[in-house]
Coordinates of C-alpha atoms in Angstrom, one line a residue:
Chain W
X16 CA -104.8 -31.9 5.8
X17 CA -102.5 -32.8 3.0
X18 CA -104.1 -30.5 0.6
X19 CA -103.8 -27.6 3.0
X20 CA -100.1 -28.3 3.5
X21 CA -99.4 -28.6 -0.1
X22 CA -101.3 -25.5 -1.0
X23 CA -99.7 -23.0 1.3
X24 CA -96.0 -23.3 0.2
X25 CA -97.1 -23.1 -3.4
X26 CA -99.0 -19.8 -2.9
X27 CA -96.5 -18.2 -0.5
X28 CA -93.3 -19.1 -2.3
X29 CA -93.3 -16.7 -5.3
X30 CA -93.9 -13.6 -3.1
X31 CA -91.2 -14.7 -0.7
X32 CA -88.7 -15.4 -3.4
X33 CA -89.3 -12.1 -5.1
X34 CA -89.0 -10.3 -1.7
X35 CA -85.7 -12.1 -1.0
X36 CA -84.3 -11.3 -4.4
X37 CA -85.4 -7.7 -4.1
X38 CA -83.8 -7.4 -0.7
X39 CA -80.5 -8.8 -2.0
X40 CA -80.5 -6.5 -5.0
X41 CA -81.1 -3.5 -2.7
X42 CA -78.4 -4.8 -0.3
X43 CA -75.9 -4.9 -3.1
X44 CA -76.9 -1.5 -4.4
X45 CA -76.4 0.0 -0.9
X46 CA -73.0 -1.7 -0.5
X47 CA -71.9 -0.5 -3.9
X48 CA -72.9 3.1 -3.2
X49 CA -70.4 3.2 -0.3
X50 CA -67.8 0.8 -1.7
X51 CA -67.3 2.1 -5.3
X52 CA -65.8 5.4 -4.4
X53 CA -63.1 3.7 -2.3
X54 CA -62.5 1.1 -5.0
X55 CA -62.3 3.9 -7.6
X56 CA -59.7 5.7 -5.4
X57 CA -57.6 2.5 -5.2
X58 CA -57.8 1.5 -8.8
X59 CA -57.1 5.0 -10.0
X60 CA -54.0 5.0 -7.8
X61 CA -52.4 2.2 -9.8
X62 CA -53.3 3.5 -13.3
X63 CA -51.1 5.3 -15.7
X64 CA -52.1 8.9 -16.4
X65 CA -53.3 7.8 -19.8
X66 CA -55.5 5.2 -18.3
X67 CA -57.2 7.7 -16.0
X68 CA -58.2 9.7 -19.1
X69 CA -59.9 6.9 -20.9
X70 CA -63.6 6.8 -21.8
X71 CA -65.2 4.4 -21.1
X72 CA -63.2 4.0 -17.9
X73 CA -61.6 0.7 -17.0
X74 CA -62.4 -1.0 -13.7
X75 CA -59.5 -3.4 -13.7
X76 CA -55.8 -2.8 -14.3
X77 CA -53.7 -5.5 -15.9
X78 CA -50.3 -3.9 -15.0
X79 CA -50.7 -2.0 -11.7
X80 CA -48.5 1.1 -11.6
X81 CA -47.1 0.7 -8.1
X82 CA -44.5 3.4 -8.8
X83 CA -47.2 6.0 -8.4
X84 CA -46.7 5.5 -4.7
X85 CA -43.0 6.4 -4.5
X86 CA -43.8 9.3 -6.8
X87 CA -46.1 10.8 -4.1
X88 CA -43.1 10.7 -1.8
X89 CA -41.1 12.8 -4.2
X90 CA -43.9 15.4 -4.6
X91 CA -44.6 16.0 -0.9
X92 CA -42.6 15.3 2.2
X93 CA -44.8 12.4 3.3
X94 CA -42.3 11.2 6.0
X95 CA -42.1 14.7 7.5
X96 CA -45.9 15.2 7.5
X97 CA -46.4 11.7 8.9
X98 CA -44.0 12.7 11.8
X99 CA -45.9 15.9 12.3
X100 CA -49.3 14.0 12.3
X101 CA -47.9 11.6 14.9
X102 CA -46.5 14.4 17.1
X103 CA -49.7 16.4 17.0
X104 CA -51.9 13.3 17.6
X105 CA -49.7 12.1 20.5
X106 CA -49.4 15.6 22.0
X107 CA -53.2 16.1 21.9
X108 CA -53.7 12.7 23.5
X109 CA -51.3 13.4 26.3
X110 CA -52.7 16.9 26.9
X111 CA -56.2 15.6 27.0
X112 CA -55.3 13.0 29.6
X113 CA -53.8 15.7 31.8
X114 CA -56.8 18.0 31.5
X115 CA -59.7 15.6 31.1
X116 CA -59.1 12.9 33.8
X117 CA -58.8 15.2 36.9
X118 CA -61.7 17.4 35.7
X119 CA -63.9 14.4 35.0
X120 CA -63.1 13.0 38.5
X121 CA -63.7 16.4 40.2
X122 CA -67.1 16.8 38.4
X123 CA -68.1 13.2 39.2
X124 CA -67.0 12.9 42.8
X125 CA -66.8 16.3 44.5
X126 CA -69.5 18.6 45.5
X127 CA -68.1 22.1 45.3
X128 CA -69.5 25.6 44.9
X129 CA -70.1 26.4 41.3
X130 CA -69.6 22.9 40.0
X131 CA -73.0 22.9 38.2
X132 CA -72.3 26.2 36.5
X133 CA -68.8 25.2 35.5
X134 CA -70.0 21.9 34.2
X135 CA -72.7 23.7 32.3
X136 CA -70.1 26.0 30.7
X137 CA -68.0 23.0 29.8
X138 CA -71.0 21.4 28.0
X139 CA -71.8 24.7 26.3
X140 CA -68.3 24.9 24.8
X141 CA -69.2 21.9 22.7
X142 CA -71.4 24.2 20.7
X143 CA -68.5 26.4 19.6
X144 CA -67.0 25.0 16.4
X145 CA -63.4 25.5 15.5
X146 CA -64.6 27.0 12.2
X147 CA -66.1 29.9 14.1
X148 CA -63.1 31.0 16.2
X149 CA -60.1 30.1 14.0
X150 CA -59.4 33.7 13.0
X151 CA -59.1 35.2 16.5
X152 CA -57.2 32.1 17.7
X153 CA -54.8 32.5 14.8
X154 CA -54.2 36.2 15.7
X155 CA -53.6 35.2 19.4
X156 CA -51.0 32.6 18.4
X157 CA -49.4 35.0 15.9
X158 CA -49.2 37.7 18.7
X159 CA -47.4 35.1 20.9
X160 CA -45.1 34.1 18.0
X161 CA -46.4 30.6 18.0
X162 CA -47.7 30.2 14.5
X163 CA -45.9 27.3 12.8
X164 CA -45.3 25.5 16.0
X165 CA -46.8 22.3 17.2
X166 CA -48.4 24.2 20.1
X167 CA -50.7 26.1 17.8
X168 CA -52.0 22.7 16.6
X169 CA -52.1 21.0 20.0
X170 CA -53.2 23.5 22.6
X171 CA -56.7 24.5 21.2
X172 CA -57.7 20.8 21.5
X173 CA -55.7 20.2 24.7
X174 CA -59.0 19.5 26.4
X175 CA -62.3 18.1 25.3
X176 CA -65.7 18.9 26.9
X177 CA -67.1 15.7 25.3
X178 CA -64.4 13.5 26.9
X179 CA -65.0 15.2 30.3
X180 CA -68.7 14.5 30.0
X181 CA -68.2 10.8 29.0
X182 CA -65.6 10.1 31.6
X183 CA -67.6 11.8 34.3
X184 CA -70.5 9.5 33.5
X185 CA -68.3 6.5 33.9
X186 CA -66.6 7.7 37.1
X187 CA -70.1 8.3 38.6
X188 CA -70.9 4.6 38.3
X189 CA -68.0 3.4 40.5
X190 CA -69.4 2.5 43.8
X191 CA -68.7 4.7 46.8
X192 CA -67.9 1.8 49.1
X193 CA -64.9 0.9 47.0
X194 CA -63.5 4.4 47.3
X195 CA -64.3 4.5 51.0
X196 CA -62.4 1.3 51.5
X197 CA -59.4 2.7 49.6
X198 CA -59.6 5.9 51.7
X199 CA -59.5 3.9 54.9
X200 CA -56.4 2.3 53.6
X201 CA -55.0 5.9 53.4
X202 CA -54.9 5.9 49.6
X203 CA -54.6 9.4 48.3
X204 CA -56.9 10.8 45.6
X205 CA -54.2 10.5 43.0
X206 CA -53.8 6.8 43.8
X207 CA -57.5 6.3 43.8
X208 CA -57.8 7.7 40.3
X209 CA -54.8 5.8 39.0
X210 CA -55.4 2.5 40.7
X211 CA -59.2 2.3 40.9
X212 CA -60.9 4.7 38.6
X213 CA -58.9 4.5 35.4
X214 CA -58.7 0.6 35.3
X215 CA -62.5 0.6 35.8
X216 CA -63.0 3.3 33.1
X217 CA -60.7 1.6 30.7
X218 CA -63.2 0.9 27.9
X219 CA -64.3 4.6 28.0
X220 CA -60.7 5.8 28.0
X221 CA -59.8 3.6 25.0
X222 CA -62.9 4.7 23.2
X223 CA -62.2 8.4 23.7
X224 CA -58.6 7.9 22.7
X225 CA -59.7 6.3 19.5
X226 CA -62.1 9.2 18.8
X227 CA -59.3 11.7 19.3
X228 CA -56.9 9.8 17.2
X229 CA -59.3 9.6 14.3
X230 CA -60.4 13.3 14.5
X231 CA -56.9 14.7 14.9
X232 CA -55.4 12.4 12.2
X233 CA -58.2 13.4 9.7
X234 CA -58.3 17.0 10.5
X235 CA -57.5 19.3 7.6
X236 CA -59.1 22.6 8.6
X237 CA -57.1 23.5 11.8
X238 CA -53.6 22.6 10.5
X239 CA -54.4 24.5 7.3
X240 CA -55.3 27.7 8.9
X241 CA -52.7 27.6 11.8
X242 CA -49.7 27.0 9.6
X243 CA -48.0 28.9 6.8
X244 CA -45.0 26.7 6.4
X245 CA -44.5 23.1 5.4
X246 CA -42.4 22.3 8.5
X247 CA -45.3 21.5 10.9
X248 CA -48.1 20.6 8.4
X249 CA -49.8 17.3 8.9
X250 CA -50.6 14.6 6.4
X251 CA -54.1 15.8 5.2
X252 CA -52.7 19.2 4.4
X253 CA -49.8 17.7 2.6
X254 CA -52.0 15.4 0.5
X255 CA -54.3 18.3 -0.3
X256 CA -51.3 20.2 -1.6
X257 CA -50.8 17.5 -4.3
X258 CA -53.7 19.3 -6.0
X259 CA -51.5 22.3 -6.8
X260 CA -49.5 21.2 -9.7
X261 CA -48.6 23.2 -12.7
X262 CA -50.2 20.8 -15.2
X263 CA -53.6 20.2 -13.8
X264 CA -54.4 17.4 -11.4
X265 CA -52.8 14.0 -12.0
X266 CA -55.5 11.9 -10.5
X267 CA -53.5 8.7 -10.3
X268 CA -50.8 10.4 -8.1
X269 CA -53.5 12.2 -6.2
X270 CA -55.4 9.0 -5.4
X271 CA -52.2 7.2 -4.4
X272 CA -51.7 10.0 -1.9
X273 CA -55.2 9.6 -0.6
X274 CA -54.7 5.8 -0.2
X275 CA -51.7 6.6 2.0
X276 CA -53.8 9.0 4.0
X277 CA -56.8 6.7 4.4
X278 CA -55.1 3.3 5.1
X279 CA -54.1 3.9 8.7
X280 CA -57.6 4.8 9.7
X281 CA -59.2 2.0 7.7
X282 CA -56.8 -0.5 9.3
X283 CA -57.7 0.7 12.8
X284 CA -61.4 0.6 11.8
X285 CA -61.1 -2.9 10.4
X286 CA -59.7 -4.3 13.6
X287 CA -61.9 -2.3 16.0
X288 CA -65.2 -1.7 14.0
X289 CA -67.4 -2.6 16.9
X290 CA -65.7 -0.3 19.4
X291 CA -65.3 2.6 16.9
X292 CA -69.0 2.5 15.8
X293 CA -70.0 2.3 19.4
X294 CA -67.7 5.2 20.3
X295 CA -69.2 7.4 17.6
X296 CA -72.8 6.5 18.5
X297 CA -72.1 7.5 22.1
X298 CA -71.6 11.0 20.7
X299 CA -75.1 10.9 19.3
X300 CA -77.0 9.3 22.1
X301 CA -76.0 11.8 24.9
Chain V
X18 CA -72.8 14.1 62.2
X19 CA -70.6 15.3 59.5
X20 CA -72.1 17.6 56.9
X21 CA -70.9 17.6 53.3
X22 CA -68.6 20.4 53.0
X23 CA -67.0 22.2 50.2
X24 CA -64.6 19.9 48.4
X25 CA -65.6 16.9 50.4
X26 CA -66.3 13.8 48.5
X27 CA -70.0 13.3 47.8
X28 CA -70.6 10.7 50.4
X29 CA -73.8 9.6 52.0
X30 CA -71.8 9.0 55.2
X31 CA -72.9 6.2 57.4
X32 CA -73.1 7.7 60.9
X33 CA -71.6 4.7 62.5
X34 CA -68.3 5.0 60.7
X35 CA -66.0 7.2 62.7
X36 CA -63.0 8.4 60.9
X37 CA -60.3 9.7 63.3
X38 CA -58.2 11.3 60.6
X39 CA -61.1 13.7 59.9
X40 CA -61.0 15.2 63.4
X41 CA -57.4 16.4 63.4
X42 CA -57.3 18.1 60.1
X43 CA -55.1 21.2 60.2
X44 CA -56.2 24.5 58.6
X45 CA -53.9 24.0 55.7
X46 CA -55.2 20.6 55.0
X47 CA -58.8 21.8 55.1
X48 CA -57.8 24.6 52.7
X49 CA -56.2 22.1 50.4
X50 CA -59.3 19.9 50.4
X51 CA -61.5 22.9 49.7
X52 CA -59.5 24.1 46.6
X53 CA -58.6 20.6 45.4
X54 CA -61.6 20.3 43.0
X55 CA -60.9 23.7 41.5
X56 CA -57.2 22.7 41.0
X57 CA -58.4 19.5 39.2
X58 CA -60.7 21.2 36.8
X59 CA -58.4 24.2 36.3
X60 CA -56.3 22.9 33.3
X61 CA -59.4 22.0 31.3
X62 CA -61.1 25.4 32.2
X63 CA -58.0 27.3 31.2
X64 CA -58.1 25.6 27.8
X65 CA -61.8 26.3 27.3
X66 CA -61.5 29.9 28.5
X67 CA -58.4 30.7 26.4
X68 CA -59.2 28.9 23.2
X69 CA -63.0 28.8 23.0
X70 CA -64.6 31.5 25.1
X71 CA -62.1 34.3 24.9
X72 CA -61.7 34.1 21.1
X73 CA -65.5 34.8 20.8
X74 CA -65.2 38.0 22.7
X75 CA -62.0 38.9 20.8
X76 CA -63.8 38.3 17.5
X77 CA -66.7 40.6 18.5
X78 CA -64.1 43.2 19.6
X79 CA -62.2 42.9 16.3
X80 CA -65.4 43.3 14.3
X81 CA -65.4 47.0 15.2
X82 CA -62.0 47.7 13.8
X83 CA -60.4 48.1 10.4
X84 CA -57.2 46.1 10.5
X85 CA -55.0 44.3 7.9
X86 CA -53.1 42.2 10.5
X87 CA -49.9 44.2 10.2
X88 CA -50.7 47.9 10.3
X89 CA -52.5 50.0 12.9
X90 CA -55.9 49.0 14.2
X91 CA -58.5 51.6 13.5
X92 CA -61.8 51.8 15.4
X93 CA -64.6 52.2 12.9
X94 CA -67.7 51.4 15.0
X95 CA -70.3 49.4 13.2
X96 CA -68.9 50.2 9.7
X97 CA -68.0 46.6 9.0
X98 CA -71.6 45.5 9.8
X99 CA -73.1 48.2 7.6
X100 CA -70.7 47.2 4.8
X101 CA -71.7 43.6 5.3
X102 CA -75.4 44.2 5.2
X103 CA -75.2 46.4 2.1
X104 CA -72.9 43.9 0.3
X105 CA -74.9 41.6 -2.1
X106 CA -72.1 39.1 -1.9
X107 CA -72.8 38.6 1.8
X108 CA -76.4 37.9 1.2
X109 CA -75.5 35.4 -1.5
X110 CA -73.0 33.7 0.8
X111 CA -75.6 33.6 3.6
X112 CA -78.2 32.2 1.2
X113 CA -75.7 29.6 0.0
X114 CA -75.0 28.5 3.6
X115 CA -78.7 28.2 4.4
X116 CA -79.5 26.4 1.2
X117 CA -76.7 24.0 1.8
X118 CA -77.7 23.4 5.4
X119 CA -81.4 22.9 4.5
X120 CA -80.6 20.5 1.7
X121 CA -78.1 18.5 3.8
X122 CA -80.4 18.2 6.8
X123 CA -83.5 17.2 4.9
X124 CA -81.8 14.7 2.7
X125 CA -79.6 13.3 5.5
X126 CA -82.5 12.8 7.8
X127 CA -84.9 11.4 5.2
X128 CA -82.4 9.0 3.8
X129 CA -81.0 7.8 7.1
X130 CA -84.5 7.2 8.4
X131 CA -85.2 5.1 5.3
X132 CA -82.0 3.2 5.6
X133 CA -82.4 2.7 9.4
X134 CA -85.9 1.3 8.9
X135 CA -84.5 -1.0 6.2
X136 CA -81.5 -2.2 8.2
X137 CA -83.2 -2.2 11.6
X138 CA -83.3 -5.9 12.1
X139 CA -80.3 -7.3 13.9
X140 CA -79.0 -9.7 11.2
X141 CA -75.4 -10.4 10.2
X142 CA -76.0 -8.9 6.7
X143 CA -77.5 -5.8 8.1
X144 CA -74.6 -5.3 10.5
X145 CA -72.1 -5.7 7.6
X146 CA -74.0 -3.1 5.6
X147 CA -74.1 -0.7 8.5
X148 CA -70.3 -1.1 8.8
X149 CA -69.8 -0.4 5.1
X150 CA -72.1 2.6 5.2
X151 CA -70.1 3.9 8.2
X152 CA -66.7 3.8 6.6
X153 CA -66.9 7.2 4.8
X154 CA -67.7 8.8 8.2
X155 CA -64.3 8.0 9.6
X156 CA -62.5 8.7 6.4
X157 CA -60.7 12.1 6.1
X158 CA -62.8 14.8 4.5
X159 CA -59.7 15.5 2.3
X160 CA -59.8 12.1 0.8
X161 CA -63.6 12.1 0.4
X162 CA -63.5 15.5 -1.3
X163 CA -60.8 14.3 -3.8
X164 CA -62.5 11.0 -4.5
X165 CA -65.7 12.8 -5.3
X166 CA -64.0 15.6 -7.2
X167 CA -62.5 12.9 -9.4
X168 CA -65.8 11.0 -9.8
X169 CA -67.6 14.2 -10.6
X170 CA -65.1 15.2 -13.3
X171 CA -67.3 16.3 -16.2
X172 CA -65.2 14.6 -18.9
X173 CA -63.6 11.5 -17.3
X174 CA -65.7 11.1 -14.2
X175 CA -67.4 7.9 -13.1
X176 CA -70.7 9.6 -12.3
X177 CA -71.3 11.0 -15.7
X178 CA -70.3 7.6 -17.2
X179 CA -72.9 5.8 -15.1
X180 CA -75.5 8.4 -15.9
X181 CA -74.8 8.0 -19.6
X182 CA -76.3 4.5 -19.4
X183 CA -79.6 6.2 -18.6
X184 CA -79.2 8.6 -21.5
X185 CA -78.3 11.6 -19.2
X186 CA -76.1 14.2 -20.9
X187 CA -72.8 14.9 -19.1
X188 CA -73.4 17.1 -16.1
X189 CA -70.9 19.8 -15.0
X190 CA -71.1 18.8 -11.4
X191 CA -68.5 21.3 -10.1
X192 CA -68.5 23.7 -13.1
X193 CA -72.1 24.5 -13.5
X194 CA -73.2 27.2 -11.0
X195 CA -76.7 25.7 -10.8
X196 CA -75.4 22.3 -9.9
X197 CA -72.2 22.8 -7.9
X198 CA -73.8 23.4 -4.5
X199 CA -75.9 20.3 -4.9
X200 CA -72.8 18.3 -5.7
X201 CA -71.3 19.4 -2.3
X202 CA -74.6 18.5 -0.6
X203 CA -74.4 15.0 -2.2
X204 CA -70.8 14.5 -0.9
X205 CA -71.8 15.6 2.7
X206 CA -74.9 13.3 2.7
X207 CA -72.9 10.4 1.4
X208 CA -70.2 10.9 4.2
X209 CA -72.7 11.2 7.0
X210 CA -75.3 8.7 6.0
X211 CA -73.9 5.7 7.9
X212 CA -73.4 7.6 11.1
X213 CA -76.9 9.1 11.1
X214 CA -78.4 5.7 10.2
X215 CA -76.6 3.9 13.1
X216 CA -77.7 6.5 15.6
X217 CA -81.3 6.1 14.4
X218 CA -81.1 2.4 14.5
X219 CA -79.9 2.4 18.1
X220 CA -82.7 4.7 19.0
X221 CA -85.2 2.4 17.2
X222 CA -83.9 -0.6 19.1
X223 CA -84.4 1.1 22.4
X224 CA -88.1 1.4 21.8
X225 CA -89.8 -1.0 24.2
X226 CA -91.1 -4.1 22.4
X227 CA -94.5 -4.2 24.2
X228 CA -95.6 -1.1 22.2
X229 CA -95.3 -3.0 19.0
X230 CA -96.9 -6.1 20.5
X231 CA -99.9 -4.1 21.5
X232 CA -100.1 -2.6 18.0
X233 CA -99.8 -6.1 16.5
X234 CA -102.7 -7.3 18.7
X235 CA -104.8 -4.4 17.3
X236 CA -103.8 -5.5 13.8
X237 CA -102.2 -2.1 13.1
X238 CA -100.4 -2.2 9.7
X239 CA -96.6 -1.9 9.9
X240 CA -96.3 1.5 8.2
X241 CA -98.8 2.9 10.7
X242 CA -97.0 1.5 13.8
X243 CA -93.8 3.0 12.3
X244 CA -95.6 6.4 12.0
X245 CA -97.5 6.2 15.3
X246 CA -95.0 4.5 17.5
X247 CA -91.5 4.4 16.2
X248 CA -91.3 8.0 15.0
X249 CA -92.6 9.7 18.1
X250 CA -90.5 7.4 20.3
X251 CA -87.2 8.2 18.5
X252 CA -88.0 11.9 18.1
X253 CA -85.5 13.0 20.7
X254 CA -82.7 11.3 18.8
X255 CA -83.9 12.7 15.5
X256 CA -84.0 16.2 16.8
X257 CA -80.6 15.9 18.3
X258 CA -79.2 14.5 15.0
X259 CA -80.9 17.4 13.1
X260 CA -79.2 19.9 15.3
X261 CA -75.8 18.2 14.9
X262 CA -76.4 18.1 11.1
X263 CA -77.4 21.8 11.1
X264 CA -74.2 22.9 13.0
X265 CA -71.9 20.7 10.9
X266 CA -73.5 21.9 7.7
X267 CA -73.0 25.5 8.7
X268 CA -69.3 25.0 9.3
X269 CA -68.7 23.4 5.9
X270 CA -65.2 24.3 4.6
X271 CA -63.2 21.3 3.4
X272 CA -65.3 20.4 0.4
X273 CA -65.6 24.0 -0.7
X274 CA -61.9 24.7 -0.3
X275 CA -60.8 21.5 -2.1
X276 CA -63.5 21.0 -4.7
X277 CA -64.7 24.4 -5.8
X278 CA -62.8 27.2 -4.0
X279 CA -66.2 28.9 -3.6
X280 CA -66.9 29.0 -7.4
X281 CA -68.2 28.8 -10.0
X282 CA -69.4 32.4 -9.9
X283 CA -69.4 32.3 -6.0
X284 CA -72.2 29.8 -6.1
X285 CA -70.6 27.5 -3.5
X286 CA -69.1 30.2 -1.3
X287 CA -70.2 29.6 2.3
X288 CA -69.9 31.7 5.5
X289 CA -66.8 29.8 6.9
X290 CA -65.1 29.9 3.5
X291 CA -65.9 33.6 3.2
X292 CA -64.4 34.3 6.6
X293 CA -61.3 32.3 5.5
X294 CA -61.0 34.4 2.3
X295 CA -61.4 37.7 4.1
X296 CA -59.0 36.7 6.9
X297 CA -56.3 34.9 5.1
X298 CA -56.5 36.1 1.5
X299 CA -57.7 39.7 1.6
X300 CA -56.4 40.4 5.2
X301 CA -59.5 42.3 6.2
X302 CA -59.6 41.1 9.8
X303 CA -62.4 43.4 11.0
X304 CA -64.7 42.5 8.2
X305 CA -63.9 38.8 8.5
X306 CA -64.7 39.1 12.2
X307 CA -68.1 40.7 11.4
X308 CA -68.8 37.7 9.2
X309 CA -67.8 35.5 12.1
X310 CA -70.3 37.2 14.3
X311 CA -72.9 36.6 11.6
X312 CA -72.1 32.9 11.6
X313 CA -72.3 32.8 15.4
X314 CA -75.7 34.4 15.3
X315 CA -77.0 31.9 12.7
X316 CA -75.6 29.0 14.8
X317 CA -77.1 30.5 17.9
X318 CA -80.6 30.9 16.3
X319 CA -80.7 27.3 15.3
X320 CA -79.4 26.1 18.7
X321 CA -82.1 28.2 20.4
X322 CA -84.9 26.9 18.1
X323 CA -83.7 23.4 18.9
X324 CA -83.9 23.8 22.6
X325 CA -87.3 25.6 22.3
X326 CA -88.8 22.8 20.2
X327 CA -87.1 20.1 22.3
X328 CA -88.7 21.4 25.5
X329 CA -92.2 21.6 24.0
X330 CA -92.8 18.9 21.5
X331 CA -90.5 16.0 21.8
X332 CA -91.5 12.8 23.6
X333 CA -89.5 11.8 26.6
X334 CA -89.8 8.5 28.3
X335 CA -89.2 9.8 31.8

């Protein structure tokens, strides 16, 4: 008995140790693959121009050049673009609430002629990417004289087929008895949505709002093609314009701009990782 | 007994419940109840019709014209299409787009499957690694493109510095026409890897455990149960992800516009970037629209293939 007990740890251990060590090495490599680019962005943003052009590169900076950040503000109108980003994000969120909530409720709770077809069309629009139709939409807005207005940035994403789909699923799960009870109390449909449906669907609504915030905040393509002037351009377009300097790219200033762009999303992500990851995986599970 | 009417709530009405209000409904009220659902979906439908569906028809219409955005529109029939098909640049751009798409999809799916199998177990460390891997996905493509552009700098970039440890000569990541497209593929795969991995993990964790227990009883080796049980069971998710990756690869624009501007020697010019160039730089609206129709056809073909394959081969649990 004793010999058997003694023997097994001795023969198992080396393999196990090697496996654990290998696993940790692999873990660290995976973490570094995703972490280093972000670290490199940050550390470059506090270097002098000379330090960025050193070979071998330095991974630590003894005197961080924080003044790179104010310099970004002198090169592009960060405050103005921040304001534009906030207006477009908030405007999109408000519009989506107005269009998505009633539509999701109607598709979930009413049986009406053509509902299947209309819902099918709604789902099919998810297959039409903005990158396919930007030119005709630009021409439409330019015909209406709405280029360089917030409307050209907000209206095309004023509704969301995906949000309608998600919210409809949630609304469908609310029990009919609850609604019947409310109807017996003479609650109107608006009141039912506002007082019963939305509070129950709160996690979904918050999730969808976060998804919209992140995608509108990060979006570069649409504001780039819909605007020709600085006045309504959002932060990503402004940061990208740091590239166009006369004397090549100053990567330290460039990276400082990128830190400014990335920080709000990273902060939101840090505090709500679980919800955000869950929200994005919803999109994939269908 | 009341039958479900147009616009009535979907209720399996209990026959014993009598609702007096129902009986005295005026015609106007009935009409309102009938149109109410349409009123409620109307705002969303208007947005879809105006900004997604109509533009497609408008684009097809424009593709038959010669127009520079300011002057007269001139109808030229299928001239834009014949020009497009006889233009070697178009075939190069189409080839670039397909190459990019194939590379991104294959690498993304293979790597995320590996990573998912590796991080599948629900431990604290694995969750932290998943979160770290997910971070690029929620980061603006602008920042990702600039960070990688800087790391891929051929003289001062981090990538060439790391490779020099292994005796690799400096690579012109974004300046060598043979390499540049692969560099863009790398960026895209890096950005999407965490997202794809997490979707695959959640699919893997939804596979019923008794299947593995049965396999364990039969002493099936682990790789075999992965190949025979896990892969078939998660195939719907994999196919869905593949389609999403195909479509998102076909609409690539940001990395091209920021990192290469379609160069060097047109080697990274893709369909969307080409439409952008013809529309907003050369002001050839008709030709740009014809390119748009081409992109639509390519996306349509892959979507169709997806649904065909899905309906035939993929395992469904119900």
